[in-house]
């Protein structure tokens, strides 16, 4: 089978490898689609903090069952999606139903080889039928579920003023689900093309470009009160630290981003607001169900979100182009 390996930062290689042998309790999949995530771009550029090379990237995937145990409830030919967070089921987080932050988590494509290959064998508890959605849509469930999880963590309520800083795919996912909960959503980003995409395809109230007067614009949009809920989806430590300035009194700040650095803020400003600071990591099965329901109801502009496509065999040559200036990439799908 064909497999694409990231040998080291900036080096992708296509090679032939053996079809994996399925163990008891696993499902052998024929991979159909793989979504390219910011994590994959960080792996390629050498800025992913939890990785050792070489690595087969890819954790957003859909596929078709080739072989499964009878007790799994899956049969050959089933279209499926995979929850790529392989949790232990035993640690303190898993015992609380928070397998998304499992102490011993192994994420496909990060901690172990992922889906940029033709066949993959995965423990059956992480494989679910993609009923009522296409395989393209199923491959986009994971990044959307991360946004849905963050919105649920922040408990966005109808009528609340919501700011999403960072208009990449995860930020867009947060915008979508905050809007579906009735939030009044504003996005803040440095890129005019991303802001334009959000105003065209997502149900947001305003888009603000980062610049000398951005704080004044955000203040004006909120009667100088700023935002009940702020999300950071930038992956930029300076932006993460600055986001504390935009929290309304009594508000919440949810960090979807992760960076290898120290988050800092002025305690008097944080304290006088009685602000709440939240981390949001990965997603739970319930978050995937939320996305599936929204997709089936036609509430996700998935066709617009899928801006780029490439064949698996073309990944070594096409993947670097996703980083080129001028490419308005939201979600690229690899066809296996």
mmCIF file of C-alpha atoms in Angstrom:
data_model
loop_
_atom_site.group_PDB
_atom_site.id
_atom_site.type_symbol
_atom_site.label_atom_id
_atom_site.label_comp_id
_atom_site.label_asym_id
_atom_site.label_seq_id
_atom_site.Cartn_x
_atom_site.Cartn_y
_atom_site.Cartn_z
ATOM 1 C CA UNK A 1 0.000 0.000 0.000
ATOM 2 C CA UNK A 2 1.050 3.612 -0.523
ATOM 3 C CA UNK A 3 2.088 5.574 2.586
ATOM 4 C CA UNK A 4 3.329 9.164 2.888
ATOM 5 C CA UNK A 5 5.875 9.756 5.656
ATOM 6 C CA UNK A 6 7.135 13.027 7.084
ATOM 7 C CA UNK A 7 10.753 11.984 7.595
ATOM 8 C CA UNK A 8 11.851 15.278 9.147
ATOM 9 C CA UNK A 9 10.652 18.901 9.032
ATOM 10 C CA UNK A 10 10.058 19.858 5.406
ATOM 11 C CA UNK A 11 10.668 16.345 4.031
ATOM 12 C CA UNK A 12 7.748 14.195 2.800
ATOM 13 C CA UNK A 13 8.271 10.860 1.089
ATOM 14 C CA UNK A 14 5.832 8.434 -0.577
ATOM 15 C CA UNK A 15 6.712 4.762 -0.179
ATOM 16 C CA UNK A 16 5.211 1.317 -0.408
ATOM 17 C CA UNK A 17 4.562 -0.461 2.901
ATOM 18 C CA UNK A 18 2.760 -3.565 4.114
ATOM 19 C CA UNK A 19 -0.980 -3.564 4.763
ATOM 20 C CA UNK A 20 -1.298 -3.681 8.572
ATOM 21 C CA UNK A 21 -2.369 -6.924 10.180
ATOM 22 C CA UNK A 22 -5.603 -6.489 12.130
ATOM 23 C CA UNK A 23 -5.439 -7.585 15.759
ATOM 24 C CA UNK A 24 -8.425 -8.743 17.812
ATOM 25 C CA UNK A 25 -10.468 -5.756 18.893
ATOM 26 C CA UNK A 26 -9.352 -3.675 15.929
ATOM 27 C CA UNK A 27 -11.005 -2.582 12.693
ATOM 28 C CA UNK A 28 -9.098 -2.666 9.415
ATOM 29 C CA UNK A 29 -10.041 0.365 7.334
ATOM 30 C CA UNK A 30 -9.518 1.373 3.749
ATOM 31 C CA UNK A 31 -8.811 5.067 4.243
ATOM 32 C CA UNK A 32 -10.983 7.297 2.043
ATOM 33 C CA UNK A 33 -10.290 10.917 3.011
ATOM 34 C CA UNK A 34 -7.812 12.649 5.298
ATOM 35 C CA UNK A 35 -8.243 16.236 6.372
ATOM 36 C CA UNK A 36 -5.109 18.359 6.596
ATOM 37 C CA UNK A 37 -4.999 20.108 9.957
ATOM 38 C CA UNK A 38 -2.911 22.880 11.455
ATOM 39 C CA UNK A 39 -1.240 20.107 13.454
ATOM 40 C CA UNK A 40 -0.050 18.531 10.188
ATOM 41 C CA UNK A 41 1.302 21.875 9.003
ATOM 42 C CA UNK A 42 3.154 22.250 12.315
ATOM 43 C CA UNK A 43 4.589 18.743 11.926
ATOM 44 C CA UNK A 44 5.773 19.613 8.427
ATOM 45 C CA UNK A 45 7.345 22.879 9.581
ATOM 46 C CA UNK A 46 8.858 21.355 12.733
ATOM 47 C CA UNK A 47 6.831 23.298 15.303
ATOM 48 C CA UNK A 48 4.624 20.552 16.777
ATOM 49 C CA UNK A 49 5.639 20.092 20.435
ATOM 50 C CA UNK A 50 4.511 16.465 20.953
ATOM 51 C CA UNK A 51 6.164 14.659 18.052
ATOM 52 C CA UNK A 52 9.074 12.468 17.081
ATOM 53 C CA UNK A 53 10.098 11.906 13.449
ATOM 54 C CA UNK A 54 9.580 10.084 11.170
ATOM 55 C CA UNK A 55 5.795 10.203 11.350
ATOM 56 C CA UNK A 56 2.851 9.342 9.129
ATOM 57 C CA UNK A 57 0.579 12.369 9.543
ATOM 58 C CA UNK A 58 -3.193 12.479 9.456
ATOM 59 C CA UNK A 59 -5.760 12.313 12.236
ATOM 60 C CA UNK A 60 -8.900 13.647 10.505
ATOM 61 C CA UNK A 61 -10.156 10.683 8.539
ATOM 62 C CA UNK A 62 -12.994 8.739 7.080
ATOM 63 C CA UNK A 63 -12.856 5.284 5.598
ATOM 64 C CA UNK A 64 -14.601 2.054 4.721
ATOM 65 C CA UNK A 65 -14.488 -1.042 6.909
ATOM 66 C CA UNK A 66 -12.542 -3.934 5.404
ATOM 67 C CA UNK A 67 -12.659 -6.289 8.370
ATOM 68 C CA UNK A 68 -13.930 -6.110 11.960
ATOM 69 C CA UNK A 69 -14.884 -8.329 14.881
ATOM 70 C CA UNK A 70 -18.559 -9.275 14.865
ATOM 71 C CA UNK A 71 -19.132 -7.746 18.314
ATOM 72 C CA UNK A 72 -17.931 -4.329 17.080
ATOM 73 C CA UNK A 73 -21.236 -3.687 15.337
ATOM 74 C CA UNK A 74 -19.332 -2.920 12.132
ATOM 75 C CA UNK A 75 -19.290 -4.918 8.918
ATOM 76 C CA UNK A 76 -17.278 -4.759 5.710
ATOM 77 C CA UNK A 77 -18.419 -1.857 3.559
ATOM 78 C CA UNK A 78 -19.543 0.423 6.378
ATOM 79 C CA UNK A 79 -18.551 4.065 5.927
ATOM 80 C CA UNK A 80 -16.974 5.307 9.155
ATOM 81 C CA UNK A 81 -15.170 8.126 10.909
ATOM 82 C CA UNK A 82 -12.470 7.724 13.528
ATOM 83 C CA UNK A 83 -12.025 9.514 16.832
ATOM 84 C CA UNK A 84 -8.239 9.864 16.695
ATOM 85 C CA UNK A 85 -7.671 10.349 20.434
ATOM 86 C CA UNK A 86 -6.707 6.857 21.570
ATOM 87 C CA UNK A 87 -7.412 7.049 25.292
ATOM 88 C CA UNK A 88 -6.555 4.501 27.981
ATOM 89 C CA UNK A 89 -9.998 4.292 29.621
ATOM 90 C CA UNK A 90 -8.453 3.970 33.095
ATOM 91 C CA UNK A 91 -6.795 7.243 34.150
ATOM 92 C CA UNK A 92 -8.264 10.009 36.285
ATOM 93 C CA UNK A 93 -9.563 11.891 33.211
ATOM 94 C CA UNK A 94 -11.069 8.827 31.539
ATOM 95 C CA UNK A 95 -12.824 7.831 34.776
ATOM 96 C CA UNK A 96 -14.557 11.233 34.693
ATOM 97 C CA UNK A 97 -15.669 10.806 31.088
ATOM 98 C CA UNK A 98 -12.970 13.216 29.882
ATOM 99 C CA UNK A 99 -11.065 10.888 27.575
ATOM 100 C CA UNK A 100 -10.261 13.936 25.420
ATOM 101 C CA UNK A 101 -7.610 14.870 28.015
ATOM 102 C CA UNK A 102 -6.547 11.315 28.920
ATOM 103 C CA UNK A 103 -3.268 11.178 30.864
ATOM 104 C CA UNK A 104 -1.974 8.497 28.492
ATOM 105 C CA UNK A 105 -3.530 9.767 25.261
ATOM 106 C CA UNK A 106 -2.110 8.710 21.923
ATOM 107 C CA UNK A 107 -3.303 10.822 19.004
ATOM 108 C CA UNK A 108 -3.164 9.271 15.557
ATOM 109 C CA UNK A 109 -0.742 11.120 13.321
ATOM 110 C CA UNK A 110 1.010 12.726 16.301
ATOM 111 C CA UNK A 111 1.990 10.183 18.950
ATOM 112 C CA UNK A 112 1.702 7.266 16.530
ATOM 113 C CA UNK A 113 1.408 6.896 12.772
ATOM 114 C CA UNK A 114 -1.768 8.214 11.252
ATOM 115 C CA UNK A 115 -3.954 8.101 8.185
ATOM 116 C CA UNK A 116 -1.912 9.316 5.203
ATOM 117 C CA UNK A 117 -1.863 5.762 3.958
ATOM 118 C CA UNK A 118 -4.237 3.427 2.169
ATOM 119 C CA UNK A 119 -5.047 1.062 5.051
ATOM 120 C CA UNK A 120 -5.153 1.576 8.807
ATOM 121 C CA UNK A 121 -6.027 -0.720 11.715
ATOM 122 C CA UNK A 122 -7.636 1.064 14.682
ATOM 123 C CA UNK A 123 -9.146 -0.147 17.988
ATOM 124 C CA UNK A 124 -12.844 -0.639 17.375
ATOM 125 C CA UNK A 125 -14.031 1.646 20.214
ATOM 126 C CA UNK A 126 -12.728 4.633 18.277
ATOM 127 C CA UNK A 127 -14.450 3.746 14.974
ATOM 128 C CA UNK A 128 -18.028 4.928 14.393
ATOM 129 C CA UNK A 129 -20.507 4.657 11.546
ATOM 130 C CA UNK A 130 -20.776 7.797 9.449
ATOM 131 C CA UNK A 131 -24.514 7.567 9.027
ATOM 132 C CA UNK A 132 -26.260 10.298 7.091
ATOM 133 C CA UNK A 133 -23.103 12.075 5.940
ATOM 134 C CA UNK A 134 -20.692 11.660 3.051
ATOM 135 C CA UNK A 135 -17.117 10.440 3.452
ATOM 136 C CA UNK A 136 -15.960 13.986 2.649
ATOM 137 C CA UNK A 137 -18.099 15.303 5.493
ATOM 138 C CA UNK A 138 -16.995 12.524 7.834
ATOM 139 C CA UNK A 139 -13.357 13.523 7.357
ATOM 140 C CA UNK A 140 -14.239 17.045 8.520
ATOM 141 C CA UNK A 141 -15.958 15.961 11.721
ATOM 142 C CA UNK A 142 -12.879 16.115 13.937
ATOM 143 C CA UNK A 143 -11.852 19.738 13.497
ATOM 144 C CA UNK A 144 -15.470 20.839 13.746
ATOM 145 C CA UNK A 145 -15.859 18.796 16.938
ATOM 146 C CA UNK A 146 -12.922 20.673 18.478
ATOM 147 C CA UNK A 147 -14.817 23.919 17.923
ATOM 148 C CA UNK A 148 -18.044 22.400 19.222
ATOM 149 C CA UNK A 149 -16.214 21.187 22.340
ATOM 150 C CA UNK A 150 -14.762 24.632 23.033
ATOM 151 C CA UNK A 151 -18.183 26.248 22.670
ATOM 152 C CA UNK A 152 -19.689 23.685 25.022
ATOM 153 C CA UNK A 153 -16.862 24.243 27.524
ATOM 154 C CA UNK A 154 -17.594 27.961 27.487
ATOM 155 C CA UNK A 155 -21.346 27.289 27.685
ATOM 156 C CA UNK A 156 -22.209 29.968 25.151
ATOM 157 C CA UNK A 157 -25.752 31.238 25.659
ATOM 158 C CA UNK A 158 -28.207 32.897 23.286
ATOM 159 C CA UNK A 159 -27.552 36.603 22.938
ATOM 160 C CA UNK A 160 -24.066 36.531 24.434
ATOM 161 C CA UNK A 161 -21.349 38.544 22.721
ATOM 162 C CA UNK A 162 -18.662 36.180 21.472
ATOM 163 C CA UNK A 163 -15.224 37.003 20.093
ATOM 164 C CA UNK A 164 -13.206 34.388 18.211
ATOM 165 C CA UNK A 165 -9.578 35.396 17.730
ATOM 166 C CA UNK A 166 -8.052 33.439 14.855
ATOM 167 C CA UNK A 167 -10.046 32.678 11.714
ATOM 168 C CA UNK A 168 -8.414 29.375 10.807
ATOM 169 C CA UNK A 169 -10.425 26.130 10.598
ATOM 170 C CA UNK A 170 -10.673 25.654 14.376
ATOM 171 C CA UNK A 171 -11.669 29.280 14.886
ATOM 172 C CA UNK A 172 -14.270 28.924 12.158
ATOM 173 C CA UNK A 173 -15.607 25.802 13.860
ATOM 174 C CA UNK A 174 -15.988 27.776 17.099
ATOM 175 C CA UNK A 175 -17.790 30.536 15.183
ATOM 176 C CA UNK A 176 -20.195 28.027 13.626
ATOM 177 C CA UNK A 177 -21.201 26.403 16.893
ATOM 178 C CA UNK A 178 -21.305 29.628 18.892
ATOM 179 C CA UNK A 179 -23.680 30.987 16.238
ATOM 180 C CA UNK A 180 -25.794 27.824 16.348
ATOM 181 C CA UNK A 181 -26.192 28.395 20.095
ATOM 182 C CA UNK A 182 -27.420 31.904 19.408
ATOM 183 C CA UNK A 183 -24.203 33.773 20.195
ATOM 184 C CA UNK A 184 -23.511 37.121 18.518
ATOM 185 C CA UNK A 185 -20.158 36.313 16.981
ATOM 186 C CA UNK A 186 -17.321 38.627 15.972
ATOM 187 C CA UNK A 187 -14.011 37.384 14.566
ATOM 188 C CA UNK A 188 -10.579 39.004 14.767
ATOM 189 C CA UNK A 189 -7.732 38.023 12.465
ATOM 190 C CA UNK A 190 -4.746 39.427 10.590
ATOM 191 C CA UNK A 191 -5.762 38.101 7.170
ATOM 192 C CA UNK A 192 -8.280 39.909 4.994
ATOM 193 C CA UNK A 193 -9.001 36.760 2.960
ATOM 194 C CA UNK A 194 -9.939 34.775 6.074
ATOM 195 C CA UNK A 195 -12.147 37.594 7.366
ATOM 196 C CA UNK A 196 -13.871 37.806 3.997
ATOM 197 C CA UNK A 197 -14.485 34.040 4.007
ATOM 198 C CA UNK A 198 -16.073 34.240 7.465
ATOM 199 C CA UNK A 199 -18.410 37.093 6.570
ATOM 200 C CA UNK A 200 -19.438 35.337 3.344
ATOM 201 C CA UNK A 201 -19.924 31.766 4.566
ATOM 202 C CA UNK A 202 -20.445 31.915 8.343
ATOM 203 C CA UNK A 203 -23.254 33.544 10.322
ATOM 204 C CA UNK A 204 -21.224 36.169 12.164
ATOM 205 C CA UNK A 205 -22.074 39.763 13.027
ATOM 206 C CA UNK A 206 -18.725 41.376 12.230
ATOM 207 C CA UNK A 207 -15.124 40.742 11.213
ATOM 208 C CA UNK A 208 -12.313 42.952 12.470
ATOM 209 C CA UNK A 209 -8.774 43.100 11.102
ATOM 210 C CA UNK A 210 -5.890 43.225 13.558
ATOM 211 C CA UNK A 211 -4.461 46.735 13.474
ATOM 212 C CA UNK A 212 -3.910 49.961 15.410
ATOM 213 C CA UNK A 213 -7.641 50.568 15.950
ATOM 214 C CA UNK A 214 -8.879 46.997 16.405
ATOM 215 C CA UNK A 215 -9.520 47.400 20.149
ATOM 216 C CA UNK A 216 -11.538 50.548 19.480
ATOM 217 C CA UNK A 217 -13.606 48.691 16.873
ATOM 218 C CA UNK A 218 -14.264 45.810 19.276
ATOM 219 C CA UNK A 219 -15.238 48.260 22.004
ATOM 220 C CA UNK A 220 -17.618 50.033 19.633
ATOM 221 C CA UNK A 221 -19.302 46.752 18.683
ATOM 222 C CA UNK A 222 -20.033 45.996 22.349
ATOM 223 C CA UNK A 223 -20.949 49.408 23.840
ATOM 224 C CA UNK A 224 -17.457 49.467 25.399
ATOM 225 C CA UNK A 225 -18.233 46.339 27.437
ATOM 226 C CA UNK A 226 -16.296 43.842 25.305
ATOM 227 C CA UNK A 227 -17.191 40.129 25.147
ATOM 228 C CA UNK A 228 -18.994 37.664 27.382
ATOM 229 C CA UNK A 229 -16.980 34.837 25.847
ATOM 230 C CA UNK A 230 -13.598 35.080 24.112
ATOM 231 C CA UNK A 231 -11.985 32.183 22.254
ATOM 232 C CA UNK A 232 -8.369 32.080 21.126
ATOM 233 C CA UNK A 233 -7.655 29.861 18.133
ATOM 234 C CA UNK A 234 -4.477 31.543 16.878
ATOM 235 C CA UNK A 235 -1.655 29.359 18.140
ATOM 236 C CA UNK A 236 0.214 32.604 18.790
ATOM 237 C CA UNK A 237 1.383 33.388 22.320
ATOM 238 C CA UNK A 238 1.170 37.156 21.837
ATOM 239 C CA UNK A 239 -2.418 36.891 20.658
ATOM 240 C CA UNK A 240 -3.258 34.538 23.523
ATOM 241 C CA UNK A 241 -1.905 36.983 26.078
ATOM 242 C CA UNK A 242 -3.628 39.941 24.427
ATOM 243 C CA UNK A 243 -6.993 38.186 24.439
ATOM 244 C CA UNK A 244 -7.366 38.817 28.165
ATOM 245 C CA UNK A 245 -7.968 42.474 27.286
ATOM 246 C CA UNK A 246 -11.201 41.655 25.479
ATOM 247 C CA UNK A 247 -13.051 39.833 28.284
ATOM 248 C CA UNK A 248 -16.130 41.578 29.655
ATOM 249 C CA UNK A 249 -16.642 41.784 33.407
ATOM 250 C CA UNK A 250 -17.961 38.386 34.458
ATOM 251 C CA UNK A 251 -16.788 36.869 31.172
ATOM 252 C CA UNK A 252 -14.936 33.750 30.087
ATOM 253 C CA UNK A 253 -11.748 33.174 28.115
ATOM 254 C CA UNK A 254 -11.303 29.808 26.424
ATOM 255 C CA UNK A 255 -7.931 28.806 24.993
ATOM 256 C CA UNK A 256 -8.308 26.348 22.143
ATOM 257 C CA UNK A 257 -4.745 27.066 21.034
ATOM 258 C CA UNK A 258 -1.698 25.357 22.436
ATOM 259 C CA UNK A 259 1.806 26.779 22.240
ATOM 260 C CA UNK A 260 5.131 25.809 23.849
ATOM 261 C CA UNK A 261 5.272 28.910 26.020
ATOM 262 C CA UNK A 262 4.001 30.716 29.102
ATOM 263 C CA UNK A 263 0.583 32.369 29.072
ATOM 264 C CA UNK A 264 0.602 35.527 31.223
ATOM 265 C CA UNK A 265 -1.866 38.235 32.188
ATOM 266 C CA UNK A 266 -2.308 41.192 34.529
ATOM 267 C CA UNK A 267 -3.881 39.751 37.653
ATOM 268 C CA UNK A 268 -5.645 42.978 38.776
ATOM 269 C CA UNK A 269 -7.434 43.200 35.407
ATOM 270 C CA UNK A 270 -8.320 39.494 35.462
ATOM 271 C CA UNK A 271 -9.415 39.604 39.100
ATOM 272 C CA UNK A 272 -11.625 42.683 38.907
ATOM 273 C CA UNK A 273 -13.546 41.037 36.070
ATOM 274 C CA UNK A 274 -13.957 37.811 38.070
ATOM 275 C CA UNK A 275 -13.076 36.244 34.735
ATOM 276 C CA UNK A 276 -13.039 32.504 34.050
ATOM 277 C CA UNK A 277 -10.095 30.959 32.206
ATOM 278 C CA UNK A 278 -10.657 27.648 30.431
ATOM 279 C CA UNK A 279 -8.528 25.285 28.403
ATOM 280 C CA UNK A 280 -10.224 23.268 25.665
ATOM 281 C CA UNK A 281 -8.550 20.114 24.384
ATOM 282 C CA UNK A 282 -9.689 17.802 21.596
ATOM 283 C CA UNK A 283 -13.339 16.655 21.699
ATOM 284 C CA UNK A 284 -15.601 14.006 23.196
ATOM 285 C CA UNK A 285 -17.992 11.537 21.530
ATOM 286 C CA UNK A 286 -20.840 13.885 22.421
ATOM 287 C CA UNK A 287 -19.148 16.712 20.526
ATOM 288 C CA UNK A 288 -18.847 14.511 17.434
ATOM 289 C CA UNK A 289 -22.572 13.748 17.770
ATOM 290 C CA UNK A 290 -23.293 17.484 17.935
ATOM 291 C CA UNK A 291 -21.419 18.009 14.664
ATOM 292 C CA UNK A 292 -23.121 15.048 12.991
ATOM 293 C CA UNK A 293 -26.545 16.409 13.932
ATOM 294 C CA UNK A 294 -25.634 19.842 12.564
ATOM 295 C CA UNK A 295 -24.292 18.327 9.341
ATOM 296 C CA UNK A 296 -27.382 16.208 8.795
ATOM 297 C CA UNK A 297 -29.498 19.299 9.362
ATOM 298 C CA UNK A 298 -27.585 21.255 6.718
ATOM 299 C CA UNK A 299 -26.175 23.749 9.214
ATOM 300 C CA UNK A 300 -22.491 23.300 8.289
ATOM 301 C CA UNK A 301 -21.141 24.934 5.083
ATOM 302 C CA UNK A 302 -18.851 21.954 4.510
ATOM 303 C CA UNK A 303 -18.624 22.389 0.733
ATOM 304 C CA UNK A 304 -17.290 25.914 1.204
ATOM 305 C CA UNK A 305 -14.937 24.818 3.987
ATOM 306 C CA UNK A 306 -13.325 22.225 1.704
ATOM 307 C CA UNK A 307 -11.179 24.662 -0.276
ATOM 308 C CA UNK A 308 -8.413 22.306 -1.494
ATOM 309 C CA UNK A 309 -8.021 18.659 -2.535
ATOM 310 C CA UNK A 310 -5.125 16.419 -3.487
ATOM 311 C CA UNK A 311 -4.419 12.753 -4.158
ATOM 312 C CA UNK A 312 -2.390 10.757 -1.645
ATOM 313 C CA UNK A 313 0.349 10.144 -4.207
ATOM 314 C CA UNK A 314 0.626 13.895 -4.804
ATOM 315 C CA UNK A 315 1.031 14.874 -1.140
ATOM 316 C CA UNK A 316 4.866 15.198 -1.262
ATOM 317 C CA UNK A 317 4.646 17.736 -4.079
ATOM 318 C CA UNK A 318 1.322 19.449 -3.288
ATOM 319 C CA UNK A 319 1.410 19.676 0.510
ATOM 320 C CA UNK A 320 4.063 22.450 0.724
ATOM 321 C CA UNK A 321 1.877 24.654 -1.479
ATOM 322 C CA UNK A 322 -0.710 24.853 1.303
ATOM 323 C CA UNK A 323 1.761 27.113 3.119
ATOM 324 C CA UNK A 324 2.308 29.481 0.201
ATOM 325 C CA UNK A 325 1.286 33.110 0.554
ATOM 326 C CA UNK A 326 -2.014 33.797 -1.153
ATOM 327 C CA UNK A 327 -3.499 30.356 -0.583
ATOM 328 C CA UNK A 328 -6.784 30.778 1.272
ATOM 329 C CA UNK A 329 -6.737 27.264 2.702
ATOM 330 C CA UNK A 330 -9.523 26.382 5.091
ATOM 331 C CA UNK A 331 -9.721 22.604 4.830
ATOM 332 C CA UNK A 332 -7.709 20.511 2.395
ATOM 333 C CA UNK A 333 -8.791 16.912 1.885
ATOM 334 C CA UNK A 334 -6.447 14.154 0.763
ATOM 335 C CA UNK A 335 -8.126 11.486 -1.377
ATOM 336 C CA UNK A 336 -6.732 8.038 -0.648
#
